[in-house]
Amino acid sequence: MQVYRIPVLSDNYIFLLHDRDRHIAAVVDPAQAEPVLQQVRSLGAELTAIFNTHHHSDHVGGNQELIDRYPQLKVYGGAEDRGRIPGQQVFLRSGDRVNFAGRTAEIFFVPGHTKAHIAYYFPANNPGETGELFCGDTLFAGGCGRLFEGTPAQMVASLEQLRNLPDNTRVWCAHEYTLKNLQFAIGVDGDNPDLQRRLGEVKEARSRSQPTVPSSIGIEKKTNPFLRWDFPNLQSAANTHDSVQTFARLRGMKDRF
Ligand code: ZN
Ligand code: FE
């Protein structure tokens, strides 16, 4: 399974999954249709699936046009998103599985950004592969999604599921927010040498307009303040010893950053 990253709008990424053997493709969160259609054509593939993480328009905006062009394709999304994702046919719950390109994705229910948000995790099948996580607007490189429909406790539980994945899992998040996220992070975890190094690398990459996605779970665990609610530095930055409270206060500070 080959993953292609398609930058659209001001800072969104669409991900196209390509099965070279079967000449088919699936798309994660098509904000727009045209860039997806172009990439699918250039691969000589047929689009067979849309994997949506949640209902926001910058994630489902291209659904209808893709369905019109490929009427056979299947649209997957979270069970709780029923009625909110255009063309949705498959209603996924925690623990469900979805097959593509000889790989099987596990579904994680990760409410917080929205009440219905799901993530798709393709574990590695064999030693040469890495796991691939498509987490929409739940976990970002250096940050996490805003809490539009969920509570801090829900988001911590959601992020904890992702934090438990193997360190080499690639994190394909839906936005290029990394630099701004790390500029916030350095203010609350400034003594963290891994974070200092990462901020330098990301500044350099962005100054050359290079993408910072995918990240990995290992990098996020070391540098993302929104996965570090139980670390002393972050708890003291949030002025509490409670993990959920730490997360909630950091998220509040980031909202105003
Ligand atoms: Zn969103
Ligand atoms: Fe988004």
PDB file of C-alpha atoms and ligand atoms in Angstrom:
ATOM      1  CA  MET A   1       0.000   0.000   0.000  1.00  0.00           C
ATOM      2  CA  GLN A   2       1.525   3.252  -1.177  1.00  0.00           C
ATOM      3  CA  VAL A   3       0.366   6.490   0.507  1.00  0.00           C
ATOM      4  CA  TYR A   4       0.286   9.741  -1.485  1.00  0.00           C
ATOM      5  CA  ARG A   5      -0.109  13.099   0.224  1.00  0.00           C
ATOM      6  CA  ILE A   6      -2.137  15.708  -1.686  1.00  0.00           C
ATOM      7  CA  PRO A   7      -1.988  19.274  -0.292  1.00  0.00           C
ATOM      8  CA  VAL A   8      -5.240  21.239  -0.780  1.00  0.00           C
ATOM      9  CA  LEU A   9      -6.943  24.409   0.472  1.00  0.00           C
ATOM     10  CA  SER A  10      -4.655  26.456   2.724  1.00  0.00           C
ATOM     11  CA  ASP A  11      -3.295  23.704   4.973  1.00  0.00           C
ATOM     12  CA  ASN A  12      -5.215  20.431   4.434  1.00  0.00           C
ATOM     13  CA  TYR A  13      -3.785  17.094   3.363  1.00  0.00           C
ATOM     14  CA  ILE A  14      -5.777  14.472   1.493  1.00  0.00           C
ATOM     15  CA  PHE A  15      -4.217  10.993   1.514  1.00  0.00           C
ATOM     16  CA  LEU A  16      -4.547   8.638  -1.412  1.00  0.00           C
ATOM     17  CA  LEU A  17      -3.895   4.946  -0.749  1.00  0.00           C
ATOM     18  CA  HIS A  18      -2.823   2.985  -3.806  1.00  0.00           C
ATOM     19  CA  ASP A  19      -2.990  -0.773  -4.311  1.00  0.00           C
ATOM     20  CA  ARG A  20      -0.624  -1.307  -7.237  1.00  0.00           C
ATOM     21  CA  ASP A  21      -1.430  -4.997  -7.664  1.00  0.00           C
ATOM     22  CA  ARG A  22      -5.168  -4.481  -8.019  1.00  0.00           C
ATOM     23  CA  HIS A  23      -4.980  -1.034  -9.666  1.00  0.00           C
ATOM     24  CA  ILE A  24      -7.344   0.488  -7.146  1.00  0.00           C
ATOM     25  CA  ALA A  25      -7.147   3.465  -4.827  1.00  0.00           C
ATOM     26  CA  ALA A  26      -8.884   4.722  -1.685  1.00  0.00           C
ATOM     27  CA  VAL A  27      -8.925   8.261  -0.387  1.00  0.00           C
ATOM     28  CA  VAL A  28      -8.845   9.550   3.184  1.00  0.00           C
ATOM     29  CA  ASP A  29     -10.812  12.762   3.838  1.00  0.00           C
ATOM     30  CA  PRO A  30     -11.217  14.242   0.346  1.00  0.00           C
ATOM     31  CA  ALA A  31     -11.660  17.949   1.045  1.00  0.00           C
ATOM     32  CA  GLN A  32     -11.907  18.417  -2.704  1.00  0.00           C
ATOM     33  CA  ALA A  33     -12.507  16.036  -5.609  1.00  0.00           C
ATOM     34  CA  GLU A  34     -10.453  17.389  -8.504  1.00  0.00           C
ATOM     35  CA  PRO A  35      -6.950  16.905  -7.052  1.00  0.00           C
ATOM     36  CA  VAL A  36      -7.944  13.346  -6.093  1.00  0.00           C
ATOM     37  CA  LEU A  37      -9.294  12.576  -9.577  1.00  0.00           C
ATOM     38  CA  GLN A  38      -6.070  13.864 -11.132  1.00  0.00           C
ATOM     39  CA  GLN A  39      -3.896  11.671  -8.935  1.00  0.00           C
ATOM     40  CA  VAL A  40      -6.115   8.613  -9.431  1.00  0.00           C
ATOM     41  CA  ARG A  41      -5.935   9.079 -13.220  1.00  0.00           C
ATOM     42  CA  SER A  42      -2.188   9.552 -13.210  1.00  0.00           C
ATOM     43  CA  LEU A  43      -1.850   6.235 -11.335  1.00  0.00           C
ATOM     44  CA  GLY A  44      -4.150   4.515 -13.824  1.00  0.00           C
ATOM     45  CA  ALA A  45      -6.242   3.323 -10.888  1.00  0.00           C
ATOM     46  CA  GLU A  46      -9.918   3.079 -10.043  1.00  0.00           C
ATOM     47  CA  LEU A  47     -11.200   4.760  -6.874  1.00  0.00           C
ATOM     48  CA  THR A  48     -13.057   2.206  -4.758  1.00  0.00           C
ATOM     49  CA  ALA A  49     -13.380   3.783  -1.303  1.00  0.00           C
ATOM     50  CA  ILE A  50     -13.587   6.990   0.691  1.00  0.00           C
ATOM     51  CA  PHE A  51     -12.424   6.723   4.292  1.00  0.00           C
ATOM     52  CA  ASN A  52     -13.773   9.714   6.225  1.00  0.00           C
ATOM     53  CA  THR A  53     -12.582  10.479   9.759  1.00  0.00           C
ATOM     54  CA  HIS A  54     -15.303  13.031  10.578  1.00  0.00           C
ATOM     55  CA  HIS A  55     -17.958  15.218   9.003  1.00  0.00           C
ATOM     56  CA  HIS A  56     -16.261  18.634   8.712  1.00  0.00           C
ATOM     57  CA  SER A  57     -16.437  20.122   5.222  1.00  0.00           C
ATOM     58  CA  ASP A  58     -12.653  20.297   4.846  1.00  0.00           C
ATOM     59  CA  HIS A  59     -12.720  16.474   5.121  1.00  0.00           C
ATOM     60  CA  VAL A  60     -15.847  15.492   3.161  1.00  0.00           C
ATOM     61  CA  GLY A  61     -16.136  18.375   0.666  1.00  0.00           C
ATOM     62  CA  GLY A  62     -15.158  16.201  -2.311  1.00  0.00           C
ATOM     63  CA  ASN A  63     -17.328  13.178  -1.434  1.00  0.00           C
ATOM     64  CA  GLN A  64     -20.297  13.867  -3.719  1.00  0.00           C
ATOM     65  CA  GLU A  65     -18.250  14.659  -6.796  1.00  0.00           C
ATOM     66  CA  LEU A  66     -16.156  11.508  -6.318  1.00  0.00           C
ATOM     67  CA  ILE A  67     -19.300   9.404  -5.889  1.00  0.00           C
ATOM     68  CA  ASP A  68     -20.715  10.917  -9.100  1.00  0.00           C
ATOM     69  CA  ARG A  69     -17.532   9.992 -10.957  1.00  0.00           C
ATOM     70  CA  TYR A  70     -17.144   6.497  -9.375  1.00  0.00           C
ATOM     71  CA  PRO A  71     -20.702   5.377  -8.463  1.00  0.00           C
ATOM     72  CA  GLN A  72     -19.443   1.978  -7.223  1.00  0.00           C
ATOM     73  CA  LEU A  73     -17.199   3.399  -4.539  1.00  0.00           C
ATOM     74  CA  LYS A  74     -17.959   2.808  -0.880  1.00  0.00           C
ATOM     75  CA  VAL A  75     -18.055   5.626   1.650  1.00  0.00           C
ATOM     76  CA  TYR A  76     -16.891   4.777   5.185  1.00  0.00           C
ATOM     77  CA  GLY A  77     -17.259   6.891   8.311  1.00  0.00           C
ATOM     78  CA  GLY A  78     -18.075   6.748  11.997  1.00  0.00           C
ATOM     79  CA  ALA A  79     -21.397   5.289  13.116  1.00  0.00           C
ATOM     80  CA  GLU A  80     -22.159   8.439  15.118  1.00  0.00           C
ATOM     81  CA  ASP A  81     -21.710  10.564  11.984  1.00  0.00           C
ATOM     82  CA  ARG A  82     -24.848   9.110  10.378  1.00  0.00           C
ATOM     83  CA  GLY A  83     -26.550  11.895   8.426  1.00  0.00           C
ATOM     84  CA  ARG A  84     -23.495  14.165   8.408  1.00  0.00           C
ATOM     85  CA  ILE A  85     -21.164  12.539   5.839  1.00  0.00           C
ATOM     86  CA  PRO A  86     -22.329  12.820   2.198  1.00  0.00           C
ATOM     87  CA  GLY A  87     -22.947   9.379   0.686  1.00  0.00           C
ATOM     88  CA  GLN A  88     -21.933   7.412   3.779  1.00  0.00           C
ATOM     89  CA  GLN A  89     -22.729   3.690   3.408  1.00  0.00           C
ATOM     90  CA  VAL A  90     -20.587   2.046   6.087  1.00  0.00           C
ATOM     91  CA  PHE A  91     -21.034   3.046   9.743  1.00  0.00           C
ATOM     92  CA  LEU A  92     -17.928   2.097  11.691  1.00  0.00           C
ATOM     93  CA  ARG A  93     -17.523   1.506  15.392  1.00  0.00           C
ATOM     94  CA  SER A  94     -14.540   0.960  17.649  1.00  0.00           C
ATOM     95  CA  GLY A  95     -12.903  -2.387  16.887  1.00  0.00           C
ATOM     96  CA  ASP A  96     -14.381  -2.735  13.388  1.00  0.00           C
ATOM     97  CA  ARG A  97     -12.012  -3.675  10.601  1.00  0.00           C
ATOM     98  CA  VAL A  98     -11.689  -2.465   7.028  1.00  0.00           C
ATOM     99  CA  ASN A  99      -9.622  -4.124   4.297  1.00  0.00           C
ATOM    100  CA  PHE A 100      -7.631  -2.383   1.606  1.00  0.00           C
ATOM    101  CA  ALA A 101      -4.613  -3.385  -0.474  1.00  0.00           C
ATOM    102  CA  GLY A 102      -4.027  -6.597   1.458  1.00  0.00           C
ATOM    103  CA  ARG A 103      -3.933  -4.642   4.718  1.00  0.00           C
ATOM    104  CA  THR A 104      -6.541  -4.474   7.450  1.00  0.00           C
ATOM    105  CA  ALA A 105      -7.310  -1.213   9.224  1.00  0.00           C
ATOM    106  CA  GLU A 106      -8.502  -1.230  12.796  1.00  0.00           C
ATOM    107  CA  ILE A 107     -11.036   1.430  13.674  1.00  0.00           C
ATOM    108  CA  PHE A 108     -10.524   3.581  16.756  1.00  0.00           C
ATOM    109  CA  PHE A 109     -13.392   5.664  18.108  1.00  0.00           C
ATOM    110  CA  VAL A 110     -11.693   8.951  19.047  1.00  0.00           C
ATOM    111  CA  PRO A 111     -14.314  11.536  20.077  1.00  0.00           C
ATOM    112  CA  GLY A 112     -13.241  14.998  21.229  1.00  0.00           C
ATOM    113  CA  HIS A 113     -12.734  17.170  18.146  1.00  0.00           C
ATOM    114  CA  THR A 114     -16.183  15.935  17.122  1.00  0.00           C
ATOM    115  CA  LYS A 115     -18.445  13.459  18.913  1.00  0.00           C
ATOM    116  CA  ALA A 116     -18.204  10.941  16.066  1.00  0.00           C
ATOM    117  CA  HIS A 117     -14.546  11.117  15.027  1.00  0.00           C
ATOM    118  CA  ILE A 118     -12.808   7.860  14.090  1.00  0.00           C
ATOM    119  CA  ALA A 119      -9.226   6.964  13.129  1.00  0.00           C
ATOM    120  CA  TYR A 120      -8.006   4.254  10.750  1.00  0.00           C
ATOM    121  CA  TYR A 121      -4.946   2.288  11.836  1.00  0.00           C
ATOM    122  CA  PHE A 122      -3.231  -0.141   9.475  1.00  0.00           C
ATOM    123  CA  PRO A 123      -0.789  -2.218  11.561  1.00  0.00           C
ATOM    124  CA  ALA A 124       2.363  -3.494   9.874  1.00  0.00           C
ATOM    125  CA  ASN A 125       1.861  -6.953   8.391  1.00  0.00           C
ATOM    126  CA  ASN A 126       5.513  -7.859   8.099  1.00  0.00           C
ATOM    127  CA  PRO A 127       8.931  -6.577   9.225  1.00  0.00           C
ATOM    128  CA  GLY A 128       9.543  -4.292   6.219  1.00  0.00           C
ATOM    129  CA  GLU A 129       6.335  -2.327   6.787  1.00  0.00           C
ATOM    130  CA  THR A 130       5.356   0.479   9.135  1.00  0.00           C
ATOM    131  CA  GLY A 131       1.943   0.960  10.684  1.00  0.00           C
ATOM    132  CA  GLU A 132      -0.078   3.766   9.147  1.00  0.00           C
ATOM    133  CA  LEU A 133      -2.425   5.920  11.223  1.00  0.00           C
ATOM    134  CA  PHE A 134      -4.980   8.219   9.602  1.00  0.00           C
ATOM    135  CA  CYS A 135      -6.210  10.318  12.483  1.00  0.00           C
ATOM    136  CA  GLY A 136      -7.944  13.295  10.831  1.00  0.00           C
ATOM    137  CA  ASP A 137      -8.138  16.207  13.273  1.00  0.00           C
ATOM    138  CA  THR A 138      -7.602  14.215  16.483  1.00  0.00           C
ATOM    139  CA  LEU A 139      -3.810  14.056  16.740  1.00  0.00           C
ATOM    140  CA  PHE A 140      -1.701  16.589  14.842  1.00  0.00           C
ATOM    141  CA  ALA A 141       2.060  16.759  14.485  1.00  0.00           C
ATOM    142  CA  GLY A 142       2.931  18.671  17.645  1.00  0.00           C
ATOM    143  CA  GLY A 143      -0.694  19.283  18.606  1.00  0.00           C
ATOM    144  CA  CYS A 144      -4.272  18.041  18.640  1.00  0.00           C
ATOM    145  CA  GLY A 145      -7.662  19.096  17.329  1.00  0.00           C
ATOM    146  CA  ARG A 146      -9.838  21.689  18.991  1.00  0.00           C
ATOM    147  CA  LEU A 147     -12.633  20.360  21.194  1.00  0.00           C
ATOM    148  CA  PHE A 148     -15.744  21.301  19.221  1.00  0.00           C
ATOM    149  CA  GLU A 149     -18.065  18.517  20.386  1.00  0.00           C
ATOM    150  CA  GLY A 150     -16.211  16.660  23.120  1.00  0.00           C
ATOM    151  CA  THR A 151     -14.790  17.011  26.612  1.00  0.00           C
ATOM    152  CA  PRO A 152     -11.140  17.051  27.691  1.00  0.00           C
ATOM    153  CA  ALA A 153     -11.624  13.644  29.363  1.00  0.00           C
ATOM    154  CA  GLN A 154     -12.928  12.174  26.100  1.00  0.00           C
ATOM    155  CA  MET A 155     -10.045  13.635  24.125  1.00  0.00           C
ATOM    156  CA  VAL A 156      -7.460  12.326  26.586  1.00  0.00           C
ATOM    157  CA  ALA A 157      -8.997   8.842  26.302  1.00  0.00           C
ATOM    158  CA  SER A 158      -8.956   9.149  22.498  1.00  0.00           C
ATOM    159  CA  LEU A 159      -5.352  10.356  22.349  1.00  0.00           C
ATOM    160  CA  GLU A 160      -4.278   7.688  24.808  1.00  0.00           C
ATOM    161  CA  GLN A 161      -5.409   4.981  22.365  1.00  0.00           C
ATOM    162  CA  LEU A 162      -3.186   6.556  19.716  1.00  0.00           C
ATOM    163  CA  ARG A 163      -0.289   7.079  22.125  1.00  0.00           C
ATOM    164  CA  ASN A 164      -0.271   3.324  22.775  1.00  0.00           C
ATOM    165  CA  LEU A 165       0.504   2.458  19.147  1.00  0.00           C
ATOM    166  CA  PRO A 166       4.044   1.363  18.202  1.00  0.00           C
ATOM    167  CA  ASP A 167       6.587   4.199  18.064  1.00  0.00           C
ATOM    168  CA  ASN A 168       7.345   3.715  14.369  1.00  0.00           C
ATOM    169  CA  THR A 169       3.686   4.130  13.360  1.00  0.00           C
ATOM    170  CA  ARG A 170       3.441   6.873  10.774  1.00  0.00           C
ATOM    171  CA  VAL A 171       0.984   9.629  11.719  1.00  0.00           C
ATOM    172  CA  TRP A 172      -0.887  11.004   8.719  1.00  0.00           C
ATOM    173  CA  CYS A 173      -2.770  13.956  10.177  1.00  0.00           C
ATOM    174  CA  ALA A 174      -5.054  16.109   8.065  1.00  0.00           C
ATOM    175  CA  HIS A 175      -3.456  19.550   8.477  1.00  0.00           C
ATOM    176  CA  GLU A 176      -0.039  21.198   8.160  1.00  0.00           C
ATOM    177  CA  TYR A 177      -0.182  22.930  11.549  1.00  0.00           C
ATOM    178  CA  THR A 178       3.128  21.636  12.877  1.00  0.00           C
ATOM    179  CA  LEU A 179       5.157  24.853  13.087  1.00  0.00           C
ATOM    180  CA  LYS A 180       2.464  26.792  14.934  1.00  0.00           C
ATOM    181  CA  ASN A 181       1.865  23.804  17.209  1.00  0.00           C
ATOM    182  CA  LEU A 182       5.533  23.537  18.144  1.00  0.00           C
ATOM    183  CA  GLN A 183       5.815  27.288  18.705  1.00  0.00           C
ATOM    184  CA  PHE A 184       3.100  26.846  21.318  1.00  0.00           C
ATOM    185  CA  ALA A 185       4.699  23.660  22.685  1.00  0.00           C
ATOM    186  CA  ILE A 186       8.076  25.289  23.312  1.00  0.00           C
ATOM    187  CA  GLY A 187       6.354  27.792  25.612  1.00  0.00           C
ATOM    188  CA  VAL A 188       5.007  25.047  27.900  1.00  0.00           C
ATOM    189  CA  ASP A 189       7.801  22.436  27.586  1.00  0.00           C
ATOM    190  CA  GLY A 190      10.816  24.596  26.805  1.00  0.00           C
ATOM    191  CA  ASP A 191      13.373  22.420  28.638  1.00  0.00           C
ATOM    192  CA  ASN A 192      12.615  19.412  26.429  1.00  0.00           C
ATOM    193  CA  PRO A 193      15.673  18.866  24.186  1.00  0.00           C
ATOM    194  CA  ASP A 194      13.751  16.656  21.733  1.00  0.00           C
ATOM    195  CA  LEU A 195      11.218  19.447  21.311  1.00  0.00           C
ATOM    196  CA  GLN A 196      13.942  22.089  20.861  1.00  0.00           C
ATOM    197  CA  ARG A 197      15.554  19.968  18.142  1.00  0.00           C
ATOM    198  CA  ARG A 198      12.250  19.269  16.433  1.00  0.00           C
ATOM    199  CA  LEU A 199      11.237  22.917  16.369  1.00  0.00           C
ATOM    200  CA  GLY A 200      14.515  23.733  14.599  1.00  0.00           C
ATOM    201  CA  GLU A 201      13.960  20.969  12.040  1.00  0.00           C
ATOM    202  CA  VAL A 202      10.375  21.995  11.381  1.00  0.00           C
ATOM    203  CA  LYS A 203      11.292  25.678  10.970  1.00  0.00           C
ATOM    204  CA  GLU A 204      13.907  24.664   8.446  1.00  0.00           C
ATOM    205  CA  ALA A 205      11.498  22.354   6.555  1.00  0.00           C
ATOM    206  CA  ARG A 206       8.734  24.951   6.428  1.00  0.00           C
ATOM    207  CA  SER A 207      11.106  27.691   5.271  1.00  0.00           C
ATOM    208  CA  ARG A 208      11.659  25.468   2.226  1.00  0.00           C
ATOM    209  CA  SER A 209       7.872  24.749   1.982  1.00  0.00           C
ATOM    210  CA  GLN A 210       8.453  21.078   2.752  1.00  0.00           C
ATOM    211  CA  PRO A 211       5.712  19.036   4.433  1.00  0.00           C
ATOM    212  CA  THR A 212       6.127  17.872   8.037  1.00  0.00           C
ATOM    213  CA  VAL A 213       3.533  15.108   7.712  1.00  0.00           C
ATOM    214  CA  PRO A 214       3.779  12.170   8.280  1.00  0.00           C
ATOM    215  CA  SER A 215       5.146  12.282  11.777  1.00  0.00           C
ATOM    216  CA  SER A 216       5.485   9.203  13.979  1.00  0.00           C
ATOM    217  CA  ILE A 217       4.006   8.136  17.299  1.00  0.00           C
ATOM    218  CA  GLY A 218       7.529   7.987  18.782  1.00  0.00           C
ATOM    219  CA  ILE A 219       8.248  11.617  17.850  1.00  0.00           C
ATOM    220  CA  GLU A 220       4.842  12.743  19.100  1.00  0.00           C
ATOM    221  CA  LYS A 221       5.264  11.010  22.446  1.00  0.00           C
ATOM    222  CA  LYS A 222       8.537  12.868  23.000  1.00  0.00           C
ATOM    223  CA  THR A 223       7.485  16.337  21.808  1.00  0.00           C
ATOM    224  CA  ASN A 224       3.713  16.812  21.617  1.00  0.00           C
ATOM    225  CA  PRO A 225       2.387  18.485  24.796  1.00  0.00           C
ATOM    226  CA  PHE A 226      -1.072  17.041  24.109  1.00  0.00           C
ATOM    227  CA  LEU A 227       0.284  13.500  24.558  1.00  0.00           C
ATOM    228  CA  ARG A 228       2.217  14.448  27.712  1.00  0.00           C
ATOM    229  CA  TRP A 229      -0.533  15.240  30.237  1.00  0.00           C
ATOM    230  CA  ASP A 230       1.178  12.935  32.774  1.00  0.00           C
ATOM    231  CA  PHE A 231       4.678  14.490  32.531  1.00  0.00           C
ATOM    232  CA  PRO A 232       5.830  16.731  35.410  1.00  0.00           C
ATOM    233  CA  ASN A 233       6.929  19.606  33.129  1.00  0.00           C
ATOM    234  CA  LEU A 234       3.536  19.855  31.491  1.00  0.00           C
ATOM    235  CA  GLN A 235       1.665  19.429  34.766  1.00  0.00           C
ATOM    236  CA  SER A 236       3.629  22.295  36.282  1.00  0.00           C
ATOM    237  CA  ALA A 237       3.035  24.444  33.166  1.00  0.00           C
ATOM    238  CA  ALA A 238      -0.670  23.763  33.691  1.00  0.00           C
ATOM    239  CA  ASN A 239      -0.350  24.266  37.446  1.00  0.00           C
ATOM    240  CA  THR A 240      -2.069  21.004  38.404  1.00  0.00           C
ATOM    241  CA  HIS A 241      -1.208  17.359  39.128  1.00  0.00           C
ATOM    242  CA  ASP A 242      -4.298  16.020  37.409  1.00  0.00           C
ATOM    243  CA  SER A 243      -3.815  14.572  33.913  1.00  0.00           C
ATOM    244  CA  VAL A 244      -7.167  15.571  32.413  1.00  0.00           C
ATOM    245  CA  GLN A 245      -6.913  19.011  33.992  1.00  0.00           C
ATOM    246  CA  THR A 246      -3.399  19.366  32.562  1.00  0.00           C
ATOM    247  CA  PHE A 247      -4.692  18.509  29.107  1.00  0.00           C
ATOM    248  CA  ALA A 248      -7.707  20.815  29.469  1.00  0.00           C
ATOM    249  CA  ARG A 249      -5.625  23.791  30.568  1.00  0.00           C
ATOM    250  CA  LEU A 250      -3.031  23.285  27.828  1.00  0.00           C
ATOM    251  CA  ARG A 251      -5.813  23.023  25.252  1.00  0.00           C
ATOM    252  CA  GLY A 252      -7.348  26.239  26.600  1.00  0.00           C
ATOM    253  CA  MET A 253      -3.997  28.026  26.395  1.00  0.00           C
ATOM    254  CA  LYS A 254      -3.508  26.801  22.828  1.00  0.00           C
ATOM    255  CA  ASP A 255      -6.993  28.047  21.857  1.00  0.00           C
ATOM    256  CA  ARG A 256      -5.888  31.541  22.854  1.00  0.00           C
ATOM    257  CA  PHE A 257      -2.338  31.263  21.444  1.00  0.00           C
TER     258      PHE A 257
HETATM  259 ZN    ZN B   1     -12.229  18.976  11.696  1.00  0.00          ZN
HETATM  260 FE    FE B   2      -9.940  19.759   9.518  1.00  0.00          FE
END
